[in-house]
Amino acid sequence: MFFKQIQRHSDNFSYIIADEDNKEAAVVDSSYNADELIKILKQEKLKLKYIINTHGHSDHTAGNTELVSDFAAKLVMHKQSKNPHDLSVDDGDILRVGKIFIKIIYTPGHTADSICLLVDNQKLLTGDTLFIGECGRTDLPGGNAKKMYESLFGKLLKLEDGVEVYPGHDYGIKPSSTIGEQRKTNYTLKPRSLHDFLDFMSQP
Ligand SMILES: [Zn+2]
């Protein structure tokens, strides 16, 4: 698998996932100014099939239009997204990029349209739901701390310890981690009741 994490403007991460044999590719979170992504896609002779957004915030979606006009790719977002898109997905849906399986995990909390992507059961792209050492904020429009609790504890922490974590921003001490390491070291993932988690998230 071709897999590239690309540091973008300020601290956003974009990702390129591709099948090295048939050259099909997906971009996850175009962020601002898609030039750098377009350059890599062309260099590697990749055929962009999907542009997948982990959620609708503009720091993740701003390069979409540029990418769509350069490649005839489909824009993929969760079905609750109010941003324009071609393909609506929901929890459990699977996208194919060559031989690669990308499973959609619906993880509302940061926004109502937040998704995480599980790539070949091995790499988890977490957008603004889970960062290295942090979780996403829930105080923006569409944010919901109770849903964040269910997404983190009911879904992401149910994954195996060996699953690698690739966040939407470079907020941590390193750019990626694993579920097992985050389970042990991320203070937002300490075992808490829902009540305690809501208290914790409401603290400034
Ligand atoms: Zn966001």
mmCIF file of C-alpha atoms and ligand atoms in Angstrom:
data_model
loop_
_atom_site.group_PDB
_atom_site.id
_atom_site.type_symbol
_atom_site.label_atom_id
_atom_site.label_comp_id
_atom_site.label_asym_id
_atom_site.label_seq_id
_atom_site.Cartn_x
_atom_site.Cartn_y
_atom_site.Cartn_z
ATOM 1 C CA MET A 1 0.000 0.000 0.000
ATOM 2 C CA PHE A 2 1.144 3.523 -0.774
ATOM 3 C CA PHE A 3 0.377 5.578 2.340
ATOM 4 C CA LYS A 4 1.565 9.110 2.887
ATOM 5 C CA GLN A 5 0.891 11.540 5.709
ATOM 6 C CA ILE A 6 1.472 15.096 4.520
ATOM 7 C CA GLN A 7 1.862 18.043 6.858
ATOM 8 C CA ARG A 8 -0.132 20.948 5.463
ATOM 9 C CA HIS A 9 -0.623 24.612 6.209
ATOM 10 C CA SER A 10 -0.190 25.195 9.954
ATOM 11 C CA ASP A 11 -0.749 21.806 11.551
ATOM 12 C CA ASN A 12 -3.298 20.024 9.346
ATOM 13 C CA PHE A 13 -2.533 16.575 7.976
ATOM 14 C CA SER A 14 -3.652 15.324 4.573
ATOM 15 C CA TYR A 15 -3.292 11.671 3.577
ATOM 16 C CA ILE A 16 -2.850 9.855 0.294
ATOM 17 C CA ILE A 17 -3.759 6.156 0.206
ATOM 18 C CA ALA A 18 -3.184 4.188 -2.989
ATOM 19 C CA ASP A 19 -2.995 0.695 -4.423
ATOM 20 C CA GLU A 20 0.490 0.442 -5.916
ATOM 21 C CA ASP A 21 -0.638 -2.084 -8.550
ATOM 22 C CA ASN A 22 -3.680 -0.506 -10.172
ATOM 23 C CA LYS A 23 -2.716 3.059 -9.039
ATOM 24 C CA GLU A 24 -6.157 3.907 -7.676
ATOM 25 C CA ALA A 25 -5.912 6.479 -4.903
ATOM 26 C CA ALA A 26 -7.870 8.354 -2.258
ATOM 27 C CA VAL A 27 -7.035 11.675 -0.639
ATOM 28 C CA VAL A 28 -8.258 12.141 2.917
ATOM 29 C CA ASP A 29 -8.771 15.802 3.918
ATOM 30 C CA SER A 30 -7.513 18.064 1.144
ATOM 31 C CA SER A 31 -6.864 21.023 3.495
ATOM 32 C CA TYR A 32 -5.852 24.381 1.983
ATOM 33 C CA ASN A 33 -4.080 24.649 -1.360
ATOM 34 C CA ALA A 34 -4.091 21.261 -3.074
ATOM 35 C CA ASP A 35 -0.977 21.942 -5.202
ATOM 36 C CA GLU A 36 1.249 19.805 -3.027
ATOM 37 C CA LEU A 37 -1.189 16.865 -3.198
ATOM 38 C CA ILE A 38 -1.619 17.234 -6.962
ATOM 39 C CA LYS A 39 2.163 17.162 -7.379
ATOM 40 C CA ILE A 40 2.502 13.890 -5.459
ATOM 41 C CA LEU A 41 -0.473 12.286 -7.240
ATOM 42 C CA LYS A 42 1.057 13.157 -10.621
ATOM 43 C CA GLN A 43 4.584 12.149 -9.617
ATOM 44 C CA GLU A 44 3.341 8.734 -8.494
ATOM 45 C CA LYS A 45 1.025 8.474 -11.538
ATOM 46 C CA LEU A 46 -1.946 7.844 -9.262
ATOM 47 C CA LYS A 47 -5.569 7.842 -10.402
ATOM 48 C CA LEU A 48 -7.569 9.754 -7.819
ATOM 49 C CA LYS A 49 -10.865 7.937 -7.214
ATOM 50 C CA TYR A 50 -12.082 9.493 -3.949
ATOM 51 C CA ILE A 51 -11.575 12.648 -1.917
ATOM 52 C CA ILE A 52 -12.807 11.708 1.530
ATOM 53 C CA ASN A 53 -13.409 14.339 4.213
ATOM 54 C CA THR A 54 -13.345 13.318 7.860
ATOM 55 C CA HIS A 55 -15.778 16.213 8.465
ATOM 56 C CA GLY A 56 -16.896 19.476 6.914
ATOM 57 C CA HIS A 57 -14.596 22.056 8.559
ATOM 58 C CA SER A 58 -12.913 24.221 5.954
ATOM 59 C CA ASP A 59 -9.351 23.557 7.145
ATOM 60 C CA HIS A 60 -9.990 19.956 6.010
ATOM 61 C CA THR A 61 -12.037 20.596 2.852
ATOM 62 C CA ALA A 62 -10.648 23.773 1.262
ATOM 63 C CA GLY A 63 -8.616 22.005 -1.451
ATOM 64 C CA ASN A 64 -11.529 19.850 -2.649
ATOM 65 C CA THR A 65 -12.564 22.009 -5.588
ATOM 66 C CA GLU A 66 -9.020 22.198 -6.931
ATOM 67 C CA LEU A 67 -8.570 18.417 -6.671
ATOM 68 C CA VAL A 68 -11.952 17.671 -8.261
ATOM 69 C CA SER A 69 -11.182 19.873 -11.236
ATOM 70 C CA ASP A 70 -7.775 18.260 -11.797
ATOM 71 C CA PHE A 71 -8.934 14.643 -11.403
ATOM 72 C CA ALA A 72 -12.466 13.369 -11.956
ATOM 73 C CA ALA A 73 -12.678 12.141 -8.371
ATOM 74 C CA LYS A 74 -15.786 11.678 -6.232
ATOM 75 C CA LEU A 75 -16.196 13.749 -3.066
ATOM 76 C CA VAL A 76 -17.124 11.514 -0.144
ATOM 77 C CA MET A 77 -18.628 12.694 3.148
ATOM 78 C CA HIS A 78 -20.894 11.426 5.878
ATOM 79 C CA LYS A 79 -24.580 11.579 4.965
ATOM 80 C CA GLN A 80 -25.182 14.297 7.605
ATOM 81 C CA SER A 81 -22.678 16.640 5.976
ATOM 82 C CA LYS A 82 -24.058 19.920 4.681
ATOM 83 C CA ASN A 83 -21.029 20.410 2.413
ATOM 84 C CA PRO A 84 -21.492 19.552 -1.257
ATOM 85 C CA HIS A 85 -20.430 15.966 -2.008
ATOM 86 C CA ASP A 86 -21.049 13.193 -4.544
ATOM 87 C CA LEU A 87 -21.178 10.128 -2.332
ATOM 88 C CA SER A 88 -22.795 9.949 1.119
ATOM 89 C CA VAL A 89 -21.470 7.304 3.485
ATOM 90 C CA ASP A 90 -22.519 5.988 6.877
ATOM 91 C CA ASP A 91 -21.201 3.734 9.623
ATOM 92 C CA GLY A 92 -19.988 0.382 8.306
ATOM 93 C CA ASP A 93 -19.826 1.363 4.639
ATOM 94 C CA ILE A 94 -16.745 0.203 2.766
ATOM 95 C CA LEU A 95 -14.954 2.039 -0.028
ATOM 96 C CA ARG A 96 -12.580 0.147 -2.318
ATOM 97 C CA VAL A 97 -9.383 1.695 -3.635
ATOM 98 C CA GLY A 98 -7.813 -1.050 -5.730
ATOM 99 C CA LYS A 99 -7.293 -3.927 -3.279
ATOM 100 C CA ILE A 100 -7.552 -1.627 -0.266
ATOM 101 C CA PHE A 101 -10.657 -1.617 1.941
ATOM 102 C CA ILE A 102 -11.562 1.646 3.675
ATOM 103 C CA LYS A 103 -14.213 1.132 6.343
ATOM 104 C CA ILE A 104 -16.269 4.101 7.527
ATOM 105 C CA ILE A 105 -16.706 4.476 11.282
ATOM 106 C CA TYR A 106 -19.271 7.155 12.145
ATOM 107 C CA THR A 107 -17.861 9.136 15.085
ATOM 108 C CA PRO A 108 -19.970 12.237 15.818
ATOM 109 C CA GLY A 109 -18.926 14.515 18.675
ATOM 110 C CA HIS A 110 -16.545 17.082 17.177
ATOM 111 C CA THR A 111 -19.192 17.649 14.485
ATOM 112 C CA ALA A 112 -22.364 15.774 13.499
ATOM 113 C CA ASP A 113 -20.698 14.611 10.259
ATOM 114 C CA SER A 114 -17.394 13.297 11.682
ATOM 115 C CA ILE A 115 -16.106 9.959 10.434
ATOM 116 C CA CYS A 116 -12.990 7.916 11.055
ATOM 117 C CA LEU A 117 -11.551 5.664 8.353
ATOM 118 C CA LEU A 118 -10.176 2.204 9.040
ATOM 119 C CA VAL A 119 -7.814 1.248 6.232
ATOM 120 C CA ASP A 120 -7.283 -2.503 5.743
ATOM 121 C CA ASN A 121 -8.066 -3.025 9.458
ATOM 122 C CA GLN A 122 -4.630 -1.613 10.167
ATOM 123 C CA LYS A 123 -4.561 2.194 9.966
ATOM 124 C CA LEU A 124 -7.160 4.474 11.532
ATOM 125 C CA LEU A 125 -7.512 8.024 10.211
ATOM 126 C CA THR A 126 -9.204 9.912 13.007
ATOM 127 C CA GLY A 127 -9.770 13.450 11.663
ATOM 128 C CA ASP A 128 -10.621 15.773 14.549
ATOM 129 C CA THR A 129 -12.147 13.018 16.696
ATOM 130 C CA LEU A 130 -8.919 11.703 18.216
ATOM 131 C CA PHE A 131 -5.497 13.349 18.265
ATOM 132 C CA ILE A 132 -2.246 12.013 19.674
ATOM 133 C CA GLY A 133 -2.621 12.763 23.389
ATOM 134 C CA GLU A 134 -5.908 14.673 22.944
ATOM 135 C CA CYS A 135 -9.432 14.402 21.603
ATOM 136 C CA GLY A 136 -11.347 16.824 19.419
ATOM 137 C CA ARG A 137 -13.188 19.778 20.881
ATOM 138 C CA THR A 138 -16.946 19.543 21.231
ATOM 139 C CA ASP A 139 -17.812 23.201 21.829
ATOM 140 C CA LEU A 140 -18.109 24.258 18.165
ATOM 141 C CA PRO A 141 -21.448 24.246 16.279
ATOM 142 C CA GLY A 142 -22.611 20.635 15.887
ATOM 143 C CA GLY A 143 -20.309 19.478 18.665
ATOM 144 C CA ASN A 144 -21.674 17.112 21.292
ATOM 145 C CA ALA A 145 -19.662 15.779 24.240
ATOM 146 C CA LYS A 146 -22.013 12.834 24.878
ATOM 147 C CA LYS A 147 -21.625 11.701 21.280
ATOM 148 C CA MET A 148 -17.852 12.173 21.540
ATOM 149 C CA TYR A 149 -17.864 9.841 24.557
ATOM 150 C CA GLU A 150 -19.776 7.188 22.598
ATOM 151 C CA SER A 151 -17.484 7.583 19.586
ATOM 152 C CA LEU A 152 -14.258 7.336 21.607
ATOM 153 C CA PHE A 153 -15.201 4.700 24.172
ATOM 154 C CA GLY A 154 -17.924 2.832 22.281
ATOM 155 C CA LYS A 155 -16.174 2.681 18.921
ATOM 156 C CA LEU A 156 -12.506 3.677 18.670
ATOM 157 C CA LEU A 157 -11.327 2.055 21.909
ATOM 158 C CA LYS A 158 -13.063 -1.160 20.824
ATOM 159 C CA LEU A 159 -10.425 -1.500 18.101
ATOM 160 C CA GLU A 160 -7.344 -3.632 18.662
ATOM 161 C CA ASP A 161 -4.274 -2.150 20.350
ATOM 162 C CA GLY A 162 -2.111 -2.653 17.261
ATOM 163 C CA VAL A 163 -4.248 -0.404 15.014
ATOM 164 C CA GLU A 164 -2.202 2.672 14.018
ATOM 165 C CA VAL A 165 -3.692 6.122 14.646
ATOM 166 C CA TYR A 166 -3.277 8.972 12.140
ATOM 167 C CA PRO A 167 -4.946 12.221 13.263
ATOM 168 C CA GLY A 168 -6.198 15.257 11.338
ATOM 169 C CA HIS A 169 -3.825 17.670 13.072
ATOM 170 C CA ASP A 170 -0.264 17.517 14.336
ATOM 171 C CA TYR A 171 -1.146 18.380 17.936
ATOM 172 C CA GLY A 172 0.791 15.623 19.704
ATOM 173 C CA ILE A 173 4.361 14.761 20.614
ATOM 174 C CA LYS A 174 4.574 12.712 17.411
ATOM 175 C CA PRO A 175 2.582 12.505 14.177
ATOM 176 C CA SER A 176 1.051 9.037 14.703
ATOM 177 C CA SER A 177 0.529 6.416 17.376
ATOM 178 C CA THR A 178 -1.476 3.249 18.052
ATOM 179 C CA ILE A 179 -4.789 2.560 19.763
ATOM 180 C CA GLY A 180 -2.910 0.654 22.490
ATOM 181 C CA GLU A 181 -0.546 3.536 23.166
ATOM 182 C CA GLN A 182 -3.373 6.086 23.205
ATOM 183 C CA ARG A 183 -5.419 3.864 25.506
ATOM 184 C CA LYS A 184 -2.488 3.983 27.970
ATOM 185 C CA THR A 185 -1.233 7.553 27.582
ATOM 186 C CA ASN A 186 -4.012 9.833 26.276
ATOM 187 C CA TYR A 187 -5.526 11.647 29.265
ATOM 188 C CA THR A 188 -8.839 12.143 27.448
ATOM 189 C CA LEU A 189 -9.222 8.343 27.126
ATOM 190 C CA LYS A 190 -8.811 7.539 30.826
ATOM 191 C CA PRO A 191 -11.659 5.276 31.942
ATOM 192 C CA ARG A 192 -14.500 7.624 32.932
ATOM 193 C CA SER A 193 -18.245 7.332 33.327
ATOM 194 C CA LEU A 194 -20.259 9.388 30.861
ATOM 195 C CA HIS A 195 -21.039 11.797 33.703
ATOM 196 C CA ASP A 196 -17.351 12.277 34.536
ATOM 197 C CA PHE A 197 -16.449 12.656 30.864
ATOM 198 C CA LEU A 198 -19.081 15.404 30.408
ATOM 199 C CA ASP A 199 -17.681 17.185 33.464
ATOM 200 C CA PHE A 200 -14.152 16.797 32.119
ATOM 201 C CA MET A 201 -15.079 18.149 28.674
ATOM 202 C CA SER A 202 -16.915 21.157 30.115
ATOM 203 C CA GLN A 203 -13.840 22.338 32.008
ATOM 204 C CA PRO A 204 -12.101 25.245 30.296
HETATM 205 ZN ZN ZN B 1 -12.624 20.271 12.775
#
